[in-house]
Coordinates of C-alpha atoms in Angstrom, one line a residue:
M1373 CA 228.5 28.5 105.3
T1374 CA 225.3 30.2 104.3
D1375 CA 223.8 30.5 100.9
S1376 CA 225.1 34.1 100.5
G1377 CA 228.6 32.9 101.5
A1378 CA 228.5 30.1 99.0
R1379 CA 227.5 32.5 96.3
S1380 CA 230.1 35.0 97.2
A1381 CA 232.8 32.2 97.0
V1382 CA 231.8 31.6 93.4
P1383 CA 233.4 34.1 91.0
Q1384 CA 231.0 36.4 89.4
V1385 CA 230.5 36.3 85.6
G1386 CA 231.8 39.8 85.0
E1387 CA 234.9 39.3 87.1
G1388 CA 235.9 36.0 85.5
L1389 CA 235.3 37.2 82.1
G1390 CA 237.0 40.4 82.8
R1391 CA 240.2 38.7 83.9
A1392 CA 240.1 36.3 80.9
M1393 CA 239.4 39.2 78.4
S1394 CA 241.8 41.8 79.8
P1395 CA 243.2 44.0 77.0
Q1396 CA 246.7 44.0 78.4
R1397 CA 246.8 40.2 78.2
R1398 CA 245.4 39.8 74.8
P1399 CA 247.9 38.7 72.0
F1400 CA 248.4 40.7 68.9
W1401 CA 245.9 38.7 66.7
K1402 CA 243.1 39.1 69.3
R1403 CA 243.0 42.8 69.2
N1404 CA 240.5 45.0 67.3
A1405 CA 241.8 46.1 63.9
P1406 CA 239.0 48.0 62.0
K1407 CA 241.2 48.5 59.0
V1408 CA 241.6 44.6 58.6
P1409 CA 238.8 43.1 56.5
G1410 CA 236.8 40.3 58.1
R1411 CA 237.4 41.5 61.7
S1412 CA 234.8 43.0 64.0
V1413 CA 235.2 45.7 66.7
Q1414 CA 233.8 44.8 70.1
A1415 CA 232.4 47.2 72.6
S1416 CA 234.9 47.5 75.5
P1417 CA 235.9 50.3 77.9
I1418 CA 239.3 50.7 76.2
R1419 CA 237.6 51.5 72.8
E1420 CA 235.3 54.0 74.6
N1421 CA 238.2 55.7 75.9
L1422 CA 239.9 55.8 72.6
K1423 CA 237.0 57.6 71.0
D1424 CA 237.5 60.5 73.4
Q1425 CA 241.1 60.8 72.6
K1426 CA 242.4 62.8 69.7
P1427 CA 243.7 60.8 66.8
R1428 CA 247.5 60.6 66.6
K1429 CA 249.5 60.7 63.4
T1430 CA 251.1 57.4 64.1
L1431 CA 250.2 54.5 66.4
S1432 CA 252.9 52.5 68.2
F1433 CA 252.9 48.8 68.2
Q1434 CA 251.6 48.7 71.7
D1435 CA 248.6 50.9 70.8
F1436 CA 247.9 48.7 67.7
E1437 CA 248.0 45.6 69.9
D1438 CA 245.7 47.1 72.5
N1439 CA 243.2 48.3 69.9
T1440 CA 243.1 45.0 67.9
S1441 CA 240.5 42.1 68.5
D1442 CA 240.2 39.3 66.1
A1443 CA 236.8 37.8 64.9
W1444 CA 237.5 34.3 66.2
D1445 CA 238.2 35.6 69.7
D1446 CA 234.6 35.0 70.7
A1447 CA 234.6 31.4 69.5
E1448 CA 237.8 30.5 71.4
D1449 CA 236.4 31.9 74.6
E1450 CA 233.3 29.9 74.1
I1451 CA 235.2 26.7 73.6
I1452 CA 237.3 27.3 76.7
A1453 CA 234.1 28.1 78.7
L1454 CA 232.4 24.9 77.4
S1455 CA 235.3 22.7 78.4
E1456 CA 235.4 24.2 81.9
A1457 CA 231.7 23.5 82.3
K1458 CA 232.2 19.8 81.9
L1459 CA 234.4 19.5 84.8
S1460 CA 233.2 18.1 88.1
F1461 CA 231.7 20.2 91.0
E1462 CA 234.8 20.1 93.2
N1463 CA 237.2 21.1 90.4
L1464 CA 235.0 24.0 89.4
L1465 CA 235.0 25.6 92.8
P1466 CA 237.8 28.0 93.9
T1467 CA 240.3 26.6 96.4
S1468 CA 239.2 29.2 98.9
A1469 CA 235.6 27.8 98.9
P1470 CA 235.3 24.6 100.9
V1471 CA 232.9 22.0 99.6
N1472 CA 230.0 21.3 101.9
H1473 CA 229.0 17.7 101.7
G1474 CA 226.7 18.0 104.6
K1475 CA 224.0 19.9 102.9
T1476 CA 220.5 18.8 103.3
A1477 CA 218.2 18.0 100.4
S1478 CA 216.2 21.2 101.1
S1479 CA 219.3 23.5 100.9
N1480 CA 220.4 21.8 97.6
Q1481 CA 216.9 22.2 96.2
A1482 CA 216.8 25.9 97.2
S1483 CA 220.2 26.7 95.7
L1484 CA 219.9 24.7 92.5
P1485 CA 217.4 27.0 90.6
Q1486 CA 219.5 30.1 91.4
R1487 CA 222.7 28.5 90.1
L1488 CA 221.0 27.4 86.9
D1489 CA 219.6 30.8 86.3
E1490 CA 223.0 32.3 86.2
I1491 CA 223.8 30.4 83.0
P1492 CA 223.2 32.7 80.1
G1493 CA 220.6 31.4 77.6
E1494 CA 219.8 28.4 79.8
N1495 CA 217.0 29.8 81.9
T1496 CA 214.7 26.9 81.4
G1497 CA 212.8 27.2 84.7
P1498 CA 213.0 25.3 87.9
V1499 CA 214.2 21.7 88.1
T1500 CA 213.0 20.7 91.5
G1501 CA 209.8 22.6 91.3
D1502 CA 210.9 25.8 93.0
F1503 CA 210.7 29.2 91.2
P1504 CA 213.7 31.4 90.9
T1505 CA 214.0 34.4 93.2
Q1506 CA 214.1 38.0 92.2
S1507 CA 217.7 38.4 93.1
S1508 CA 218.7 35.4 91.0
T1509 CA 216.8 36.8 88.0
V1510 CA 218.6 40.1 88.3
K1511 CA 221.9 38.4 88.5
S1512 CA 221.1 36.3 85.5
E1513 CA 220.2 39.4 83.5
E1514 CA 223.5 41.0 84.6
A1515 CA 225.5 37.9 83.7
S1516 CA 223.8 37.8 80.3
S1517 CA 224.6 41.5 79.5
V1518 CA 228.2 41.1 80.6
S1519 CA 228.6 38.0 78.5
R1520 CA 227.2 39.8 75.6
Q1521 CA 229.8 42.6 76.1
K1522 CA 232.6 40.2 76.4
G1523 CA 231.7 38.1 73.3
V1524 CA 230.4 35.0 75.2
G1525 CA 227.4 33.7 73.4
P1526 CA 224.4 31.8 74.7
G1527 CA 224.9 28.2 75.9
V1528 CA 228.3 29.0 77.5
G1529 CA 228.7 27.3 80.8
I1530 CA 229.6 29.4 84.0
R1531 CA 231.2 28.0 87.1
Q1532 CA 228.5 27.3 89.5
S1533 CA 227.5 25.2 92.5
I1534 CA 225.7 21.9 91.6
P1535 CA 224.6 19.4 94.2
E1536 CA 225.9 15.9 94.0
D1537 CA 222.5 14.2 93.7
F1538 CA 221.5 16.5 90.8
T1539 CA 220.7 14.6 87.5
P1540 CA 220.4 17.0 84.5
P1541 CA 217.3 16.6 82.4
V1542 CA 217.6 14.5 79.3
P1543 CA 216.9 16.5 76.2
P1544 CA 214.3 15.2 73.7
P1545 CA 215.8 13.1 70.9
A1546 CA 216.3 14.7 67.6
H1547 CA 214.3 11.8 66.0
P1548 CA 211.6 10.6 68.4
P1549 CA 211.0 6.8 68.2
P1550 CA 207.9 5.7 66.3
T1551 CA 204.7 5.5 68.2
L1552 CA 203.7 1.8 68.8
P1553 CA 200.3 0.9 67.2
P1554 CA 197.5 -0.3 69.5
A1555 CA 197.4 -3.9 70.4
E1556 CA 194.5 -4.7 68.2
D1557 CA 196.4 -3.5 65.1
T1558 CA 199.4 -5.8 65.7
A1559 CA 199.8 -9.5 65.0
E1560 CA 198.6 -12.2 67.4
S1561 CA 202.0 -12.3 69.1
G1562 CA 201.8 -8.5 69.9
D1563 CA 205.2 -7.8 68.3
W1564 CA 205.2 -4.5 66.6
N1565 CA 208.0 -5.6 64.3
V1566 CA 205.8 -8.3 62.9
A1567 CA 203.0 -5.8 62.3
Q1568 CA 205.4 -3.5 60.5
S1569 CA 206.8 -6.3 58.4
E1570 CA 203.4 -7.2 57.3
S1571 CA 202.3 -3.7 56.5
R1572 CA 205.5 -2.9 54.6
P1573 CA 206.4 -5.4 51.7
N1574 CA 209.9 -6.8 52.0
P1575 CA 212.2 -6.6 49.0
P1576 CA 212.4 -9.9 47.3
S1577 CA 215.5 -12.0 48.3
R1578 CA 217.9 -13.8 45.8
L1579 CA 216.2 -17.1 46.4
S1580 CA 212.7 -15.7 45.8
R1581 CA 213.9 -14.0 42.6
Q1582 CA 215.3 -17.3 41.4
L1583 CA 212.2 -19.1 42.3
G1584 CA 210.1 -16.5 40.5
R1585 CA 212.3 -16.7 37.5
R1586 CA 212.1 -20.5 37.5
Q1587 CA 208.3 -20.3 37.7
S1588 CA 208.1 -17.9 34.9
D1589 CA 210.4 -20.1 32.9
D1590 CA 208.2 -23.1 33.7
K1591 CA 205.1 -21.2 32.7
S1592 CA 206.6 -20.1 29.4
L1593 CA 207.8 -23.7 28.8
S1594 CA 204.3 -25.0 29.5
E1595 CA 202.9 -22.5 27.1
R1596 CA 205.4 -23.6 24.3
E1597 CA 204.5 -27.2 25.0
G1598 CA 200.9 -26.5 24.7
V1599 CA 201.4 -24.8 21.4
K1600 CA 203.5 -27.7 20.2
L1601 CA 201.0 -30.3 21.4
K1602 CA 198.3 -28.5 19.5
K1603 CA 200.4 -28.6 16.3
V1604 CA 201.2 -32.3 16.8
Q1605 CA 197.7 -33.2 17.3
E1606 CA 196.7 -31.4 14.1
F1607 CA 199.3 -33.5 12.2
I1608 CA 198.0 -36.7 13.8
A1609 CA 194.3 -35.9 13.2
G1610 CA 194.7 -35.1 9.5
P1611 CA 193.3 -37.5 7.0
N1612 CA 196.9 -38.4 5.9
T1613 CA 199.8 -37.6 8.2
D1614 CA 202.8 -36.0 6.6
L1615 CA 205.5 -38.0 8.4
D1616 CA 208.4 -35.8 7.1
A1617 CA 206.8 -32.7 8.5
L1618 CA 205.9 -34.5 11.7
K1619 CA 209.6 -35.6 12.1
K1620 CA 210.8 -32.1 11.8
L1621 CA 208.3 -30.9 14.4
V1622 CA 209.1 -33.6 17.0
W1623 CA 212.9 -33.8 16.5
S1624 CA 213.3 -31.6 19.6
G1625 CA 210.9 -33.6 21.7
I1626 CA 207.4 -34.9 21.8
P1627 CA 204.7 -33.8 24.2
R1628 CA 203.7 -36.6 26.7
E1629 CA 200.1 -36.8 25.6
A1630 CA 200.9 -37.3 21.9
R1631 CA 204.0 -39.5 22.3
P1632 CA 202.3 -43.0 22.1
T1633 CA 200.7 -42.2 18.8
V1634 CA 203.7 -40.4 17.3
W1635 CA 206.0 -43.3 18.3
K1636 CA 203.8 -45.8 16.6
L1637 CA 203.6 -43.6 13.5
L1638 CA 207.4 -43.0 13.3
S1639 CA 208.0 -46.7 13.9
N1640 CA 205.9 -47.5 10.8
Y1641 CA 203.6 -49.4 13.1
L1642 CA 200.6 -47.2 12.4
P1643 CA 199.7 -46.2 8.8
A1644 CA 199.6 -42.5 7.9
N1645 CA 196.0 -42.7 6.8
V1646 CA 193.7 -42.1 9.8
E1647 CA 190.9 -44.3 8.6
R1648 CA 193.1 -47.4 8.5
R1649 CA 194.7 -47.0 11.9
C1650 CA 192.1 -48.7 14.0
M1651 CA 191.8 -51.7 11.6
M1652 CA 195.5 -52.0 11.5
L1653 CA 195.9 -52.0 15.3
E1654 CA 193.3 -54.6 15.8
R1655 CA 194.7 -56.8 13.1
K1656 CA 198.4 -56.5 14.4
R1657 CA 197.3 -57.3 18.0
E1658 CA 195.5 -60.3 17.0
E1659 CA 198.5 -61.6 15.0
Y1660 CA 200.8 -61.1 17.9
F1661 CA 198.7 -63.3 20.2
R1662 CA 198.4 -65.9 17.6
F1663 CA 202.3 -66.0 17.7
V1664 CA 202.1 -66.3 21.4
D1665 CA 199.6 -69.2 21.2
Q1666 CA 201.9 -70.8 18.5
Y1667 CA 205.4 -70.3 19.9
Y1668 CA 205.3 -69.6 23.6
P1669 CA 204.4 -73.2 24.7
S1670 CA 207.6 -74.4 23.0
R1671 CA 209.8 -72.4 25.5
T1672 CA 210.3 -75.7 27.5
Q1673 CA 211.5 -77.6 24.5
E1674 CA 215.1 -78.6 24.4
I1675 CA 215.8 -76.5 21.3
H1676 CA 214.6 -73.4 23.0
V1677 CA 215.6 -74.1 26.6
E1678 CA 218.8 -72.1 26.5
T1679 CA 217.1 -69.1 25.0
W1680 CA 214.3 -69.3 27.6
R1681 CA 216.8 -69.6 30.4
Q1682 CA 218.7 -66.5 29.4
I1683 CA 215.6 -64.5 29.0
H1684 CA 214.4 -65.7 32.4
I1685 CA 217.7 -64.6 34.0
D1686 CA 217.8 -61.2 32.3
I1687 CA 214.2 -60.1 33.1
P1688 CA 214.7 -59.4 36.9
R1689 CA 217.8 -57.4 36.0
T1690 CA 215.8 -55.0 33.9
N1691 CA 215.5 -51.7 35.7
P1692 CA 215.8 -53.2 39.2
L1693 CA 215.4 -49.7 40.8
I1694 CA 211.9 -49.2 39.4
P1695 CA 209.2 -51.2 41.3
L1696 CA 207.0 -51.4 38.3
F1697 CA 209.3 -53.8 36.5
Q1698 CA 209.5 -56.1 39.5
Q1699 CA 205.8 -57.0 39.3
K1700 CA 205.0 -60.4 38.1
V1701 CA 202.6 -59.4 35.5
I1702 CA 205.0 -57.1 33.9
Q1703 CA 207.8 -59.7 33.9
E1704 CA 205.6 -62.2 32.2
I1705 CA 204.8 -59.6 29.4
Y1706 CA 208.6 -59.1 28.9
E1707 CA 209.2 -62.9 28.8
R1708 CA 206.5 -63.4 26.0
V1709 CA 207.7 -60.4 23.9
L1710 CA 211.3 -61.4 24.0
F1711 CA 210.8 -65.1 23.5
I1712 CA 208.5 -64.5 20.5
W1713 CA 210.9 -62.2 18.9
A1714 CA 213.8 -64.6 19.4
I1715 CA 211.9 -67.4 17.8
R1716 CA 210.9 -65.3 14.9
H1717 CA 214.5 -64.1 14.3
P1718 CA 216.7 -67.1 14.4
A1719 CA 219.6 -65.5 12.7
S1720 CA 220.3 -63.4 15.8
G1721 CA 218.1 -65.0 18.5
Y1722 CA 218.0 -63.4 21.9
V1723 CA 221.1 -61.5 23.0
Q1724 CA 221.6 -59.8 26.4
G1725 CA 220.7 -56.1 26.1
I1726 CA 217.6 -56.5 24.0
N1727 CA 215.5 -56.8 27.1
D1728 CA 216.4 -53.1 27.9
L1729 CA 215.1 -52.0 24.5
V1730 CA 211.6 -53.0 25.5
T1731 CA 211.4 -50.7 28.5
P1732 CA 211.0 -47.3 26.7
F1733 CA 208.2 -48.6 24.5
F1734 CA 206.4 -50.1 27.5
V1735 CA 206.5 -46.9 29.6
V1736 CA 205.3 -44.8 26.7
F1737 CA 202.5 -47.0 25.7
L1738 CA 201.4 -47.4 29.3
S1739 CA 201.0 -43.6 29.6
E1740 CA 198.0 -44.0 27.3
Y1741 CA 196.0 -45.6 30.1
T1742 CA 197.3 -43.6 33.2
D1743 CA 198.3 -40.2 34.1
L1744 CA 200.7 -41.3 36.7
D1745 CA 204.4 -41.2 36.4
V1746 CA 205.1 -44.9 36.5
I1747 CA 208.9 -44.3 36.7
T1748 CA 208.8 -42.5 40.0
E1749 CA 205.4 -43.5 41.5
D1750 CA 204.1 -46.8 42.7
F1751 CA 201.8 -48.3 40.1
D1752 CA 200.1 -51.7 40.4
A1753 CA 199.5 -52.7 36.9
S1754 CA 197.3 -55.7 37.8
Q1755 CA 194.9 -53.6 39.8
N1756 CA 194.9 -50.4 37.8
L1757 CA 194.7 -51.9 34.3
D1758 CA 192.3 -54.4 32.7
P1759 CA 193.7 -57.4 30.9
K1760 CA 192.6 -55.9 27.5
A1761 CA 194.8 -52.8 28.1
L1762 CA 197.7 -55.0 29.1
N1763 CA 197.4 -57.1 26.0
A1764 CA 197.3 -54.0 23.8
I1765 CA 200.4 -52.6 25.4
E1766 CA 202.2 -56.0 25.0
A1767 CA 201.3 -56.3 21.4
D1768 CA 202.4 -52.7 20.6
C1769 CA 205.7 -53.3 22.3
F1770 CA 206.4 -56.4 20.3
W1771 CA 205.8 -54.8 16.9
C1772 CA 207.6 -51.5 17.7
L1773 CA 210.6 -53.5 19.0
S1774 CA 210.6 -55.5 15.9
K1775 CA 210.7 -52.4 13.7
L1776 CA 213.6 -51.0 15.8
L1777 CA 215.7 -54.2 15.7
D1778 CA 215.2 -54.5 12.0
G1779 CA 217.5 -51.6 11.5
I1780 CA 220.2 -52.7 13.9
Q1781 CA 220.0 -56.4 13.7
D1782 CA 223.7 -56.9 12.8
N1783 CA 224.4 -55.6 16.3
Y1784 CA 223.0 -58.9 17.7
T1785 CA 224.1 -61.5 15.2
F1786 CA 227.0 -63.9 15.7
A1787 CA 230.1 -62.0 17.0
Q1788 CA 228.0 -58.8 16.8
P1789 CA 229.8 -57.2 13.9
G1790 CA 227.6 -54.2 13.8
I1791 CA 228.7 -53.1 17.3
Q1792 CA 232.4 -53.6 16.5
L1793 CA 232.1 -51.6 13.3
K1794 CA 230.4 -48.7 15.2
V1795 CA 233.0 -48.8 17.9
N1796 CA 235.8 -48.4 15.3
K1797 CA 234.0 -45.5 13.7
L1798 CA 233.6 -43.9 17.1
R1799 CA 237.4 -44.3 17.7
E1800 CA 238.2 -42.6 14.4
L1801 CA 235.7 -39.9 14.9
V1802 CA 237.1 -38.9 18.4
K1803 CA 240.5 -39.0 17.1
R1804 CA 239.6 -36.3 14.5
I1805 CA 237.5 -34.1 16.8
D1806 CA 239.4 -34.3 20.0
A1807 CA 243.0 -35.5 19.5
P1808 CA 244.2 -34.7 23.1
L1809 CA 241.4 -36.9 24.6
H1810 CA 242.1 -39.6 22.1
A1811 CA 245.8 -39.6 22.9
H1812 CA 245.1 -39.6 26.6
L1813 CA 242.9 -42.8 26.4
E1814 CA 245.5 -44.5 24.3
A1815 CA 248.4 -43.5 26.6
H1816 CA 246.7 -45.3 29.5
M1817 CA 245.8 -48.3 27.3
V1818 CA 242.1 -47.7 27.3
E1819 CA 240.3 -49.4 24.4
Y1820 CA 237.1 -48.0 23.1
L1821 CA 235.6 -51.4 23.0
Q1822 CA 235.9 -51.7 26.7
F1823 CA 233.4 -48.9 27.4
A1824 CA 231.7 -48.2 24.1
F1825 CA 230.4 -51.7 23.5
R1826 CA 227.7 -51.3 26.1
W1827 CA 226.8 -47.9 24.6
M1828 CA 226.1 -49.5 21.2
N1829 CA 224.5 -52.7 22.6
N1830 CA 222.1 -50.9 25.0
L1831 CA 221.7 -47.6 23.1
L1832 CA 223.0 -45.8 26.1
M1833 CA 220.2 -47.0 28.3
R1834 CA 222.6 -48.1 31.1
E1835 CA 224.3 -44.7 31.1
L1836 CA 221.2 -42.5 31.2
P1837 CA 218.0 -42.3 33.4
L1838 CA 214.9 -43.7 31.7
R1839 CA 213.3 -40.4 31.3
C1840 CA 216.3 -39.2 29.4
T1841 CA 216.3 -42.3 27.2
I1842 CA 212.7 -41.7 26.3
R1843 CA 213.6 -38.1 25.3
L1844 CA 216.6 -39.4 23.3
W1845 CA 214.4 -41.8 21.5
D1846 CA 212.1 -38.9 20.4
T1847 CA 214.9 -37.7 18.3
Y1848 CA 216.1 -41.1 17.1
L1849 CA 212.6 -41.9 15.7
A1850 CA 212.5 -38.5 14.1
E1851 CA 216.0 -38.7 12.6
P1852 CA 216.7 -40.7 9.5
Q1853 CA 218.5 -43.9 10.6
G1854 CA 218.5 -42.6 14.1
F1855 CA 219.3 -45.9 15.9
S1856 CA 221.9 -47.1 13.4
S1857 CA 223.8 -44.0 12.2
F1858 CA 222.9 -41.0 14.3
H1859 CA 223.6 -42.9 17.5
L1860 CA 227.2 -43.0 16.6
Y1861 CA 227.5 -39.2 16.7
V1862 CA 225.5 -39.1 19.9
C1863 CA 228.0 -41.4 21.5
A1864 CA 230.9 -39.1 20.3
A1865 CA 229.2 -36.0 21.7
F1866 CA 228.5 -37.9 25.0
L1867 CA 232.2 -38.9 25.4
I1868 CA 233.5 -35.5 24.6
R1869 CA 231.2 -34.0 27.2
W1870 CA 233.3 -35.6 29.9
R1871 CA 236.7 -34.8 28.5
K1872 CA 237.7 -32.5 31.3
D1873 CA 237.0 -35.2 33.9
L1874 CA 238.7 -37.8 31.8
L1875 CA 241.9 -35.8 31.3
R1876 CA 242.2 -35.4 35.0
E1877 CA 242.5 -39.2 35.5
R1878 CA 246.0 -40.4 35.5
D1879 CA 245.6 -44.2 35.3
F1880 CA 243.7 -47.0 33.6
Q1881 CA 241.6 -47.8 36.7
G1882 CA 240.4 -44.3 37.2
L1883 CA 239.5 -43.8 33.6
M1884 CA 237.5 -47.0 33.4
L1885 CA 235.7 -46.3 36.7
H1886 CA 234.7 -42.9 35.5
L1887 CA 233.5 -44.2 32.0
Q1888 CA 231.5 -47.0 33.5
N1889 CA 229.9 -44.7 36.2
L1890 CA 229.1 -41.5 34.5
P1891 CA 227.2 -39.0 36.7
T1892 CA 224.0 -38.6 34.8
I1893 CA 221.5 -39.5 37.5
H1894 CA 220.3 -35.8 37.6
W1895 CA 220.2 -35.3 33.9
G1896 CA 217.0 -33.9 32.2
D1897 CA 215.8 -32.8 28.9
D1898 CA 218.2 -29.8 28.7
E1899 CA 221.3 -32.1 29.0
I1900 CA 219.9 -34.4 26.4
G1901 CA 219.1 -31.5 24.1
L1902 CA 222.7 -30.1 24.3
T1903 CA 224.1 -33.6 23.6
L1904 CA 221.8 -34.0 20.6
A1905 CA 222.7 -30.6 19.2
E1906 CA 226.4 -31.4 19.4
A1907 CA 225.7 -34.8 17.8
Y1908 CA 223.8 -33.2 14.9
R1909 CA 226.8 -30.7 14.4
L1910 CA 229.2 -33.6 14.2
K1911 CA 227.0 -35.5 11.8
Y1912 CA 226.7 -32.4 9.6
M1913 CA 230.5 -32.1 9.5
F1914 CA 231.6 -35.8 9.1
A1915 CA 228.6 -37.8 7.7
D1916 CA 229.0 -36.8 4.1
A1917 CA 232.8 -36.2 4.2
P1918 CA 234.3 -38.8 6.6
N1919 CA 237.8 -38.4 5.4
H1920 CA 238.1 -34.8 4.5
L1921 CA 240.3 -33.9 7.5
N1922 CA 242.9 -36.6 6.4
Q1923 CA 243.3 -35.3 2.9
K1924 CA 246.5 -33.3 2.3
K1925 CA 246.3 -30.0 0.5
N1926 CA 247.9 -29.9 -2.8
T1927 CA 250.4 -27.2 -3.0

């Protein structure tokens, strides 16, 4: 079949649309009705004939149907034509036109532009490089005019002959992709995404916001500590230190740089007068080493053998997880301090637990001679400190420990009556402030003496990390009778803090294991501050009115 035959087999635009748009086949709502608002009248041969006729008085239903065309008639015809254009080449051809699969590439290329030019509104030029012929252009114009008459808008597909190997051109995207930058502007890897991420700041993630907030909090905290340190140093440097005002200032904690001097002042080891301090320190240190020369050689005597043996056993058990206290030079300091104190206080002598009370003083006074954190870092005292500094630290520890034990010495006398009295007070206090917890402990036969004895004997040093104990002692030294009276309310607040965990335990063994292994390894100043605040509240409520909750109201 020739090209002309193939073209003749394809229905012409005017014929196909004429059959589709025949007035006799149109339904009622697709006819032109000029009197109906919102409807348009299309140009058609029938309407032209109606203009020449004389108007009749009344129109029949058939005449009204023939003269009526609806506004959406065009849109429906376009949708039908578009759906037909999507069909394949074989389905689009009439049944009388056989499909020629034996066409050569040249014949396909010759016929392709002509078929494309017949599409109204799609005359985009040749696809294969050939220009359309004059006849195809004329036919295209005729098809466009007929489509305009029949209401077919631009872009409507017409049945046409398309070769099998034809690939329609891809239209340009609505949003073209971004142009890649040159290689020298990208990162070393050449990845454009990396360069874009570097040029455009990323929004901060949740972790980065938390880190930034923590850094800002640390910065503000350091600023507050700097202001507080300045105030404390002003108090210390004055001619006569106001100890009451100093206690109020350092109740919430003492800066590390000023802690050694403040502890000595609040322990009544250093005088308030600045001019007398150096002389007093020198005299006290000399006095201590005279005691060492006098009493320490008697440790091997039969009268002191048992005391010396117990001290010698307890020293290696002191803070076994901190390497500093396993050094021989440090253990010798502990032996001398504890033995001299035991000899000078025969009423109590040495009792297990006193060895723990030396540790906070030793760490604080050691900080005067080094900036290292001796709790977490390796520190060789024999190499980093000269003997004079070690002697000064040893003497200061002895005198401050003596001041501390003078206020709680009944805790370490025979049968330790002070501890038993404080445990009973703790029991009554918890019974008043948390009756469900108290009843839960008694229901499972848990005695306060079984877990609170160590709290009183070691001042919570076995329950708290060493850094927390030092912070706790800042408040104890600033609080009137901190080690003897205020410690009771701290123990009560400490016990109530674990009430939820304790109430979940359902037997004696679980309660005792939890009370003897409290999870405080990650505690810091914040947790200690909350515990101290609760203890102060309890003291404010019960210290001056211990029995007011038991009094019955007179009616």
